[in-house]
Tab-separated table of C-alpha atoms and ligand atoms in Angstrom:
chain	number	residue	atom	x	y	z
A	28	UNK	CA	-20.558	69.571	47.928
A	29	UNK	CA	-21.531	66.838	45.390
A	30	UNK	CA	-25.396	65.776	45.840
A	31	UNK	CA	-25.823	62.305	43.779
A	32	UNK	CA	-29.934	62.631	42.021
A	33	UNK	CA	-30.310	58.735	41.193
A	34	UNK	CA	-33.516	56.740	39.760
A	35	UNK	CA	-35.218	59.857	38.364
A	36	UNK	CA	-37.236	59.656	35.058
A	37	UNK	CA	-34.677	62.749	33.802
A	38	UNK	CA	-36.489	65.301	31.805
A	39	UNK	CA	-33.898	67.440	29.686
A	40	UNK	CA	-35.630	70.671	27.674
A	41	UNK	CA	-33.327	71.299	24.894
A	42	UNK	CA	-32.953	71.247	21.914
A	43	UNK	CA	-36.383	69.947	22.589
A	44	UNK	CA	-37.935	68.221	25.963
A	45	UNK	CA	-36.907	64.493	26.009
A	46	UNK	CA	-35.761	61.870	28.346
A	47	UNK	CA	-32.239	61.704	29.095
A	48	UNK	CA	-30.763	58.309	30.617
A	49	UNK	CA	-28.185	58.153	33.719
A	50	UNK	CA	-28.419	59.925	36.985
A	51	UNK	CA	-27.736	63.912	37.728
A	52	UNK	CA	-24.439	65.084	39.613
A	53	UNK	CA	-25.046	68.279	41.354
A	54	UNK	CA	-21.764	69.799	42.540
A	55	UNK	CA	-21.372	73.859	44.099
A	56	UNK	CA	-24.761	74.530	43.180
A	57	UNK	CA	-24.541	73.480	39.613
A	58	UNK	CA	-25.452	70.947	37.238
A	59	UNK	CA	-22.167	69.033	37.017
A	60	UNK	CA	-22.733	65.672	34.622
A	61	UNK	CA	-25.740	63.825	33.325
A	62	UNK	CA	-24.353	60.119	33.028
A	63	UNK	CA	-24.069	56.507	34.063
A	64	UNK	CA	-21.418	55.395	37.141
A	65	UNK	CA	-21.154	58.336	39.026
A	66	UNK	CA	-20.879	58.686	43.154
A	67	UNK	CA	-21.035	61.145	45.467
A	68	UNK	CA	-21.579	61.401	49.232
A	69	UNK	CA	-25.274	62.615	49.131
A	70	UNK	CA	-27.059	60.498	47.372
A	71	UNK	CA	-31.058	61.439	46.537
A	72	UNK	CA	-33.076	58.462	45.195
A	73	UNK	CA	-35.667	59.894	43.255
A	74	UNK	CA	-37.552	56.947	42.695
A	75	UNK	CA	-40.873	56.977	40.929
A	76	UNK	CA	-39.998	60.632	39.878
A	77	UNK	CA	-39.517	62.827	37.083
A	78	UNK	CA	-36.474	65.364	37.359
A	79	UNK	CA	-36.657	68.443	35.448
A	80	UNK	CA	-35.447	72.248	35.369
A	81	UNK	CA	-37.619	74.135	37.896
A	82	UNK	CA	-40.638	76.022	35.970
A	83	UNK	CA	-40.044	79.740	35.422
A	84	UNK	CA	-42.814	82.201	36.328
A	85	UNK	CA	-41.796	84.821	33.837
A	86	UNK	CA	-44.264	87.719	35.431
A	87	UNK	CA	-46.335	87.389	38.666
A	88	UNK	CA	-46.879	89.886	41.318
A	89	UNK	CA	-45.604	88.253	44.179
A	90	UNK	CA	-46.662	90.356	46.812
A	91	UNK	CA	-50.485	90.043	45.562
A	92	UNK	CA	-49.828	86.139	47.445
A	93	UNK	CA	-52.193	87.866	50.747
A	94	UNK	CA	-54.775	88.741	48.402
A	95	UNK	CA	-55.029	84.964	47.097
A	96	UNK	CA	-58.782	84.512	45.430
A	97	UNK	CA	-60.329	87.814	46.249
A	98	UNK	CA	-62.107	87.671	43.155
A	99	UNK	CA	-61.686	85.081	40.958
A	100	UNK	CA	-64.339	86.842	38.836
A	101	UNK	CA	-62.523	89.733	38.957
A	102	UNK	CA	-61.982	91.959	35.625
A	103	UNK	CA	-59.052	93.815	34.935
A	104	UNK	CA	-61.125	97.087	35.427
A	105	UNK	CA	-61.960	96.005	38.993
A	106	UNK	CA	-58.484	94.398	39.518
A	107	UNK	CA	-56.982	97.656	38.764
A	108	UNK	CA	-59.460	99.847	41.064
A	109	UNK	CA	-59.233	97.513	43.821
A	110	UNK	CA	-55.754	95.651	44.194
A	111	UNK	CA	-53.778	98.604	42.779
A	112	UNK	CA	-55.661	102.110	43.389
A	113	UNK	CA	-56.951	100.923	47.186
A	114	UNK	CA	-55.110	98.055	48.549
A	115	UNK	CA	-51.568	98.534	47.210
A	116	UNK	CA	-50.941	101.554	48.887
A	117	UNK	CA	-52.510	100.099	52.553
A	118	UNK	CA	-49.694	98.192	52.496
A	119	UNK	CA	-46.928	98.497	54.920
A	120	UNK	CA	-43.418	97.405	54.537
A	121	UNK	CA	-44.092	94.462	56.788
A	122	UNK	CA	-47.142	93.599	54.736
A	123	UNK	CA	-44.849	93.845	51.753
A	124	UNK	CA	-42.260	91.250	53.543
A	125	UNK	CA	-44.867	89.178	54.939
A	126	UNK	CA	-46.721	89.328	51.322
A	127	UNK	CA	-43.541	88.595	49.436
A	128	UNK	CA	-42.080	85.600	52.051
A	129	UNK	CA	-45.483	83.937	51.327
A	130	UNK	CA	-45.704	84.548	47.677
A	131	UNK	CA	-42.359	83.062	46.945
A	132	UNK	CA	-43.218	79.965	48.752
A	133	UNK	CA	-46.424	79.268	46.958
A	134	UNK	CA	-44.519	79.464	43.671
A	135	UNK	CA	-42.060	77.500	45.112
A	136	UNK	CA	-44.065	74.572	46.350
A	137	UNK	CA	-45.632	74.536	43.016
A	138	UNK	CA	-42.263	74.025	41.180
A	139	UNK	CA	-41.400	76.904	40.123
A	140	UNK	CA	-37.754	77.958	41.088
A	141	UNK	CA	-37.073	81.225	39.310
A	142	UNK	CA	-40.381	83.668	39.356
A	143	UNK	CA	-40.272	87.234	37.479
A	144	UNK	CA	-41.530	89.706	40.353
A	145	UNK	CA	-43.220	92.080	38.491
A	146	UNK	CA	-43.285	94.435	42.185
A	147	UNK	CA	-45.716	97.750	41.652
A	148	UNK	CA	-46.239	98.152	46.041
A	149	UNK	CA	-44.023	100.989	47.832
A	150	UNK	CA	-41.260	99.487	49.983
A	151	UNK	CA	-39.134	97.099	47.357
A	152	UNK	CA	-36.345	96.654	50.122
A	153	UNK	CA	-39.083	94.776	51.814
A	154	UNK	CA	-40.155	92.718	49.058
A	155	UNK	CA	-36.403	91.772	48.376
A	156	UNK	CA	-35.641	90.648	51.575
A	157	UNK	CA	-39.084	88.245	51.293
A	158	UNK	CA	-37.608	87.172	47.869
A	159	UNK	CA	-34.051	86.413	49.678
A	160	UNK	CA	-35.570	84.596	52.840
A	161	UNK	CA	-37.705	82.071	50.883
A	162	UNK	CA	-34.560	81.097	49.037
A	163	UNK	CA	-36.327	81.682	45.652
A	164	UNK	CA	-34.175	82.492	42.154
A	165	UNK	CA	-35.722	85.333	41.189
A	166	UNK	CA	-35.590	88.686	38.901
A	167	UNK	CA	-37.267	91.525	40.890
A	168	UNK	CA	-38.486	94.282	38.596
A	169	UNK	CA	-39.965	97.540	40.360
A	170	UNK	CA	-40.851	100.986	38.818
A	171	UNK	CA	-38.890	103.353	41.212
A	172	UNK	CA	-35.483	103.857	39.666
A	173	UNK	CA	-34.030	105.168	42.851
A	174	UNK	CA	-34.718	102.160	44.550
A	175	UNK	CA	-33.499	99.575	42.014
A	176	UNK	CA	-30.050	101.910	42.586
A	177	UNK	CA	-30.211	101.879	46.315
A	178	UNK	CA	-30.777	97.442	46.221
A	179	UNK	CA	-28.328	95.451	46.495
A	180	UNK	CA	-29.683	91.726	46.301
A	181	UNK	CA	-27.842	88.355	46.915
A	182	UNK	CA	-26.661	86.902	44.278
A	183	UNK	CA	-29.408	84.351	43.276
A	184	UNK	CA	-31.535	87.870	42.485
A	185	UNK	CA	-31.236	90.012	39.552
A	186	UNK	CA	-33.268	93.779	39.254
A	187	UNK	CA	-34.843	94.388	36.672
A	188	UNK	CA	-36.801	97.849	35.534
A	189	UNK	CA	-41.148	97.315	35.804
A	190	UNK	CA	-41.437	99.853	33.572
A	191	UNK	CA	-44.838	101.956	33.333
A	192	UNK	CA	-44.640	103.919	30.150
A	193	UNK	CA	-45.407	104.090	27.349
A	194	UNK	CA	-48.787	102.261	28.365
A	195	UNK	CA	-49.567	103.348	32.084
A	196	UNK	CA	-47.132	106.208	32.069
A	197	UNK	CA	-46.002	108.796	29.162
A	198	UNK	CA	-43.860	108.084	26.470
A	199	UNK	CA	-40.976	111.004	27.778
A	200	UNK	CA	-40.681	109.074	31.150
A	201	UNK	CA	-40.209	105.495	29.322
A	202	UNK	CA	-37.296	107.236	27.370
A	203	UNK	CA	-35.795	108.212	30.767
A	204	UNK	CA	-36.417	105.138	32.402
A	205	UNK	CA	-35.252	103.088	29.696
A	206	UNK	CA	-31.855	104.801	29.693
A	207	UNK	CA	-31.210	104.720	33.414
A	208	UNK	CA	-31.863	100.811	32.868
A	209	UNK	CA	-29.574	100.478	30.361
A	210	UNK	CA	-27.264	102.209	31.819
A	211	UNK	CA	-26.868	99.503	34.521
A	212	UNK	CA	-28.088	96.714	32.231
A	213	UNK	CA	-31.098	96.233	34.106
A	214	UNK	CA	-33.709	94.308	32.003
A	215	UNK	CA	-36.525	95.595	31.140
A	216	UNK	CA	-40.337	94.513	31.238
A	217	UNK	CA	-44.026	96.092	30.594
A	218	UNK	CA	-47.248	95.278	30.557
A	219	UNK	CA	-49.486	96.135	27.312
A	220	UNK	CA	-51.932	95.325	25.302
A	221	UNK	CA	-53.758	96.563	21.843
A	222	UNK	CA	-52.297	98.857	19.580
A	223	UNK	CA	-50.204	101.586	20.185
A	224	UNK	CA	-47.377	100.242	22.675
A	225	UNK	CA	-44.824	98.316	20.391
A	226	UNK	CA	-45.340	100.883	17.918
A	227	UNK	CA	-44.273	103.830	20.163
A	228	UNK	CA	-41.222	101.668	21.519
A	229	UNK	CA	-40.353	101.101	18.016
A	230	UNK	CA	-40.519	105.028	17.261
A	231	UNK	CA	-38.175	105.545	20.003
A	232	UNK	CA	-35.672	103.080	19.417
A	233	UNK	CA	-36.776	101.690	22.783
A	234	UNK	CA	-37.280	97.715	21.911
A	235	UNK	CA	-34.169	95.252	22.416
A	236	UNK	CA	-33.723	91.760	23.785
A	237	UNK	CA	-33.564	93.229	27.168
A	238	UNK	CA	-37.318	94.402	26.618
A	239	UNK	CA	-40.001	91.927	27.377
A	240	UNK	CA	-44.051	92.491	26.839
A	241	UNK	CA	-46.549	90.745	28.578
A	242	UNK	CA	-49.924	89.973	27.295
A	243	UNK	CA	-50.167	91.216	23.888
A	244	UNK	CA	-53.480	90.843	23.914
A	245	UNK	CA	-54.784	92.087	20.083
A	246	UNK	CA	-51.254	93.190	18.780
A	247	UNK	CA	-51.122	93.019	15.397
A	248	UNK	CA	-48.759	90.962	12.911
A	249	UNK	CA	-46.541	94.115	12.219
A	250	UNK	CA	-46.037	94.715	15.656
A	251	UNK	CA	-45.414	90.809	16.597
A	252	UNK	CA	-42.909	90.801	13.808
A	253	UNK	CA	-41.261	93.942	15.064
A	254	UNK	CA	-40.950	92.441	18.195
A	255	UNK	CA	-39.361	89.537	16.907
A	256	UNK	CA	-36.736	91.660	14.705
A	257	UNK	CA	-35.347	93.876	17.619
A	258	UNK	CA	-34.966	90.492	19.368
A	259	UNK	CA	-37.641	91.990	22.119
A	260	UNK	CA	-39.340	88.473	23.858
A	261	UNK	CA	-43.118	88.271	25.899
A	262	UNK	CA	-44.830	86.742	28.477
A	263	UNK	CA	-48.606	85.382	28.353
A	264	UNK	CA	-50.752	84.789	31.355
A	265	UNK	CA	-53.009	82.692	29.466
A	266	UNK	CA	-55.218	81.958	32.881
A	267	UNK	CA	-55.747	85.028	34.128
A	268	UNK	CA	-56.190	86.856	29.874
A	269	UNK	CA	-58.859	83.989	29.184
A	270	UNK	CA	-60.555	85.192	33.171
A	271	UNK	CA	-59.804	88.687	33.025
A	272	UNK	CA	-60.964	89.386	29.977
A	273	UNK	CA	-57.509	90.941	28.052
A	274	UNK	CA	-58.401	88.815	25.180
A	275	UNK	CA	-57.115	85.406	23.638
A	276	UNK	CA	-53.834	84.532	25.202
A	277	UNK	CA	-51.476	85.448	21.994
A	278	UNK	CA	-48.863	82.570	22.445
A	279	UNK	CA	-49.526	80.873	18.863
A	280	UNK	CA	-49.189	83.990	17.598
A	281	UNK	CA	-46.293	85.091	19.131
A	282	UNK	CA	-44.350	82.201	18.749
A	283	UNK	CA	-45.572	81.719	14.721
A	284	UNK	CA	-43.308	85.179	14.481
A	285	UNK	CA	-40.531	83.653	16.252
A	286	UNK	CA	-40.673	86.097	19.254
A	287	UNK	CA	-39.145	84.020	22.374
A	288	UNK	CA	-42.775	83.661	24.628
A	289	UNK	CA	-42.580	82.846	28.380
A	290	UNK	CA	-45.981	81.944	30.425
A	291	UNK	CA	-46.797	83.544	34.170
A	292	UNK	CA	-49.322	83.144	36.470
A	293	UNK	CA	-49.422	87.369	36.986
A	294	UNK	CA	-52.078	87.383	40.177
A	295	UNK	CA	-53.017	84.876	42.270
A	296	UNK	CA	-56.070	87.047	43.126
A	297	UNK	CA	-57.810	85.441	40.275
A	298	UNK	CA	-55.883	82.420	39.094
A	299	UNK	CA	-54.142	79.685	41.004
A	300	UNK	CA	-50.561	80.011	42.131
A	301	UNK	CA	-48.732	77.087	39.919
A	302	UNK	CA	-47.577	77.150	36.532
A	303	UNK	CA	-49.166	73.751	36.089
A	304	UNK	CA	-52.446	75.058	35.353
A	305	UNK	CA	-50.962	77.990	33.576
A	306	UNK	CA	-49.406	75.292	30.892
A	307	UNK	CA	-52.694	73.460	30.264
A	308	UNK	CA	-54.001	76.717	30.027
A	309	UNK	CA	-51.693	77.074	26.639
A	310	UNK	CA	-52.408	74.043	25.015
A	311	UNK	CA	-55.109	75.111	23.044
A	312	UNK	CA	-52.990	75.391	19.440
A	313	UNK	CA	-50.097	74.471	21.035
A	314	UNK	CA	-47.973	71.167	21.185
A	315	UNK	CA	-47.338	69.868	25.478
A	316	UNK	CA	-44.053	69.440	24.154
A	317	UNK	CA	-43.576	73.193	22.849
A	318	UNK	CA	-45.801	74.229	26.155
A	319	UNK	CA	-43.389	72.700	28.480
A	320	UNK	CA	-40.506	74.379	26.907
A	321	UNK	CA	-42.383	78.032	27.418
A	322	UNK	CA	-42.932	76.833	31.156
A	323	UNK	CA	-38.930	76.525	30.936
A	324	UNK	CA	-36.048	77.107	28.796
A	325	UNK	CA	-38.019	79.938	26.702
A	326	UNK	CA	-39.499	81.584	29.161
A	327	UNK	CA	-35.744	81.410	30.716
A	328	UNK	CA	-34.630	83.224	27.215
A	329	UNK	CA	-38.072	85.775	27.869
A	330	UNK	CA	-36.196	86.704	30.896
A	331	UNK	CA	-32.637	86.795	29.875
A	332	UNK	CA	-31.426	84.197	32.508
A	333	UNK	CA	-30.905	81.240	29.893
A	334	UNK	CA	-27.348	80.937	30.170
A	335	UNK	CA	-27.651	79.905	34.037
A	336	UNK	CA	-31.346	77.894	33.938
A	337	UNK	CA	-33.618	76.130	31.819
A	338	UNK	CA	-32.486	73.047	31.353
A	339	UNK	CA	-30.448	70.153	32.491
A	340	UNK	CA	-27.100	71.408	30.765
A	341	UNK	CA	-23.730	70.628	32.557
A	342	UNK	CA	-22.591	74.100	34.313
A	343	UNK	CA	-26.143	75.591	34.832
A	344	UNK	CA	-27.733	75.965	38.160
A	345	UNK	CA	-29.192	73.118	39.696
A	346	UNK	CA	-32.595	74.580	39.770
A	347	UNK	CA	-34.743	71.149	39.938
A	348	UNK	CA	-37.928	70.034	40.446
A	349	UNK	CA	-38.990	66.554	41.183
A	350	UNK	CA	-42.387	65.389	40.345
A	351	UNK	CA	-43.911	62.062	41.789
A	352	UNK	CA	-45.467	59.896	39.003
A	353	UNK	CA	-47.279	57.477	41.635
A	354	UNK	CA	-50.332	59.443	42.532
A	355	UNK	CA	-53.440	58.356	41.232
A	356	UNK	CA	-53.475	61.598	39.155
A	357	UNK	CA	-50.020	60.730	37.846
A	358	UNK	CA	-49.886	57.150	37.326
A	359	UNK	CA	-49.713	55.583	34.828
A	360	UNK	CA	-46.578	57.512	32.654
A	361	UNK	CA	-46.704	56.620	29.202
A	362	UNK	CA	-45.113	59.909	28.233
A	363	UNK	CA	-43.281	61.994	31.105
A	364	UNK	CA	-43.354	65.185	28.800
A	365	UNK	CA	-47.451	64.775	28.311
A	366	UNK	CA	-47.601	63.743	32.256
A	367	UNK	CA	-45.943	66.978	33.210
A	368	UNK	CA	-48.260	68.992	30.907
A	369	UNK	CA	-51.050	67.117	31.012
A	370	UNK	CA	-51.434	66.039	34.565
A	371	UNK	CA	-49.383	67.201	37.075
A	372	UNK	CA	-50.318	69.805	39.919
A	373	UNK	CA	-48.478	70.986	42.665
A	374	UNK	CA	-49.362	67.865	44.816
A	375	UNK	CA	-47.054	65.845	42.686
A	376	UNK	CA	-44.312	68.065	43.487
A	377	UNK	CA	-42.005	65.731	46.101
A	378	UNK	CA	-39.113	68.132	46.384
A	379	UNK	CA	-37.628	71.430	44.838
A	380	UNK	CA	-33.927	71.891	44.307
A	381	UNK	CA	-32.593	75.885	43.669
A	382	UNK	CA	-28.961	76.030	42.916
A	383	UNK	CA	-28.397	72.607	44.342
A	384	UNK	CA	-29.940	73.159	47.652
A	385	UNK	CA	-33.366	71.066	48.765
A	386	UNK	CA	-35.797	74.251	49.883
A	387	UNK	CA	-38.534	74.381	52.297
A	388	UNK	CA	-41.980	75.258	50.362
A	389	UNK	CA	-44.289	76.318	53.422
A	390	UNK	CA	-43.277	77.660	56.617
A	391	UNK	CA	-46.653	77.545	59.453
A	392	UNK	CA	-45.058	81.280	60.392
A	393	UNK	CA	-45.045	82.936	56.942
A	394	UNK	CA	-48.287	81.363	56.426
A	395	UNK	CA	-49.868	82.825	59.753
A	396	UNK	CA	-48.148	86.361	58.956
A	397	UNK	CA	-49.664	86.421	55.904
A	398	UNK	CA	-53.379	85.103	57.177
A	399	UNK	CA	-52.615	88.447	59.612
A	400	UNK	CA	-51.830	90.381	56.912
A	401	UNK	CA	-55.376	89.699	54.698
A	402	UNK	CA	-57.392	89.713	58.205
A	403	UNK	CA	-56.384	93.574	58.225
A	404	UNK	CA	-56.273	94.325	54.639
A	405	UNK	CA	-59.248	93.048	53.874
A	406	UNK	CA	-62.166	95.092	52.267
B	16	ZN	ZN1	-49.218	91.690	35.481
């Protein structure tokens, strides 16, 4: 099937985000030609809109979707207690679908087309099949090795290993899990902080390109630049570090060692749902142009999908968003790059494309599941 994307303000990401003149053929699911004179049976008129790669969520916890603002003044001490030591373990494996149907939608009707689903919660089969029926690209990572061998997602899903050590788990069970991810060349991702982490995955020979760090919160130089040697990438939350109190959101930083830096949202129990307010959340230090491409192609690199998305490059997917510049909060464009960064929010977002195929970004039934959902998990 050839789908015809005409009238669009294109917005191409690399080498570096610019406007690209001509229309966008989508054919199979793929980004076919960017160029003038081109026809096709379906034709999309995109019209007073801006057409760019979808945003990639590079770690959220999808499932958290039916906890949405619990406590926006939540710290990561009573994030921790609450969402993971009582409510994660209340929840049953249709909470986990229901949580995970809805989750993937919000993300979705914000934009963002691939999202990293960072999934600590017992029943991952669950969470999959949520994943699979919103239509979502997606990289689910979970901690229970026998699971991530039992899953067999479609093929718009990769598995990756959550791993809990060396930070939230000992050092001897990283080594373990590590191999058995390897082994299947799973990628790998962890959450840390401080001192101590990237040093003890350095002693073990455990960092690689297919290891990525979120936060970073108060690593040091050595560590950033060992990072960056072993090729190893991150992922800031900025919104929810600044909130939660992790510490300043390390992107600068990161990035002034050369170490490939995605952004996520992490939890919509204290920060909003869309990678819009996630970007303006990096500007501070940071160029919109050089935030846009974290919200993109380099957080596609973060996660080791940049060969297939990230940009408007003949023979990726055709993972699109398109972003209305006629709304009062839009209008008027001087610069589309600035506009996206700058402005936009999830209203603006008039239709979402993943792998060539327009998706649905609310459903009143996944909605009302979930509203059951919070109604009985609800402390
Ligand atoms: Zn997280």
């Amino acid at each position: 099937m050839r789908t015809l994307i005409t009238n669009a303000t294109l917005l191409d990401t690399v080498p570096e985000p610019h406007v690209v003149e001509g229309d966008l053929l989508v054919e199979d699911g793929r980004i076919a030609v960017v160029g003038h004179g081109l026809t096709a049976d379906h034709v999309v008129d995109a019209e007073r809109a801006i057409v760019m790669p979808g945003l990639v969520d590079a770690h959220r916890h999808v499932w958290q979707s039916v906890l949405r603002s619990l406590n926006p003044d939540s710290t990561l001490g009573d994030y921790l207690d609450l969402v993971l030591g009582r409510l994660a373990p209340a929840f049953t494996e249709d909470d986990v679908h229901a949580a995970n149907h809805w989750g993937a939608l919000d993300a979705l009707d914000a934009g963002v087309t691939t999202v990293y689903d960072w999934s600590h919660v017992p029943h991952p089969e669950a969470a999959l099949d949520g994943l699979r029926e919103a239509g979502i690209r997606a990289v689910f990572a979970h901690p229970d090795r026998a699971a991530l061998d039992r899953l067999r997602p479609p093929a718009h899903i990769t598995l990756a290993l959550a791993a809990t050590g060396p930070v939230y788990g000992p050092v001897e069970e990283a080594v373990h899990d590590w191999k058995a991810a390897r082994d299947r060349g799973l990628h790998i991702s962890l959450h840390a902080t401080g001192t101590g982490a990237v040093e003890s995955l350095h002693r073990h020979g455990l960092l690689g390109p297919d290891v990525m760090v979120v936060h970073g919160n108060g690593f040091t130089d050595d560590a950033m630049q060992t990072m960056a040697d072993a090729g190893a990438t991150a992922t800031v939350t900025p919104a929810v570090e600044a909130q939660m109190g992790h510490g300043n959101p390390e992107t600068v930083r990161f990035r002034a060692h050369g170490v490939t830096t995605g952004l996520g949202v992490d939890t919509v129990v204290t920060v909003p749902g869309d990678l819009f307010s996630v970007m303006r959340a990096a500007l501070p230090g940071t160029p919109a142009a050089e935030v846009l491409t974290m919200a993109t192609i380099e957080g596609a690199r973060a996660i080791g999908l940049d060969r297939e998305i990230g940009s408007l490059t003949p023979g990726k997917q055709a993972d699109l968003v398109m972003i209305s510049t006629d709304s009062p909060g839009m209008a008027p464009v001087t610069d589309p790059v600035r506009a996206v960064v700058g402005s936009a929010g999830r209203g603006d977002v008039r239709a979402v494309f993943v792998a060539g195929r327009r998706v649905a970004t609310t459903s009143a039934a996944a909605r009302e599941r979930a509203e059951r959902v919070r109604a009985r998990l609800t402390v």
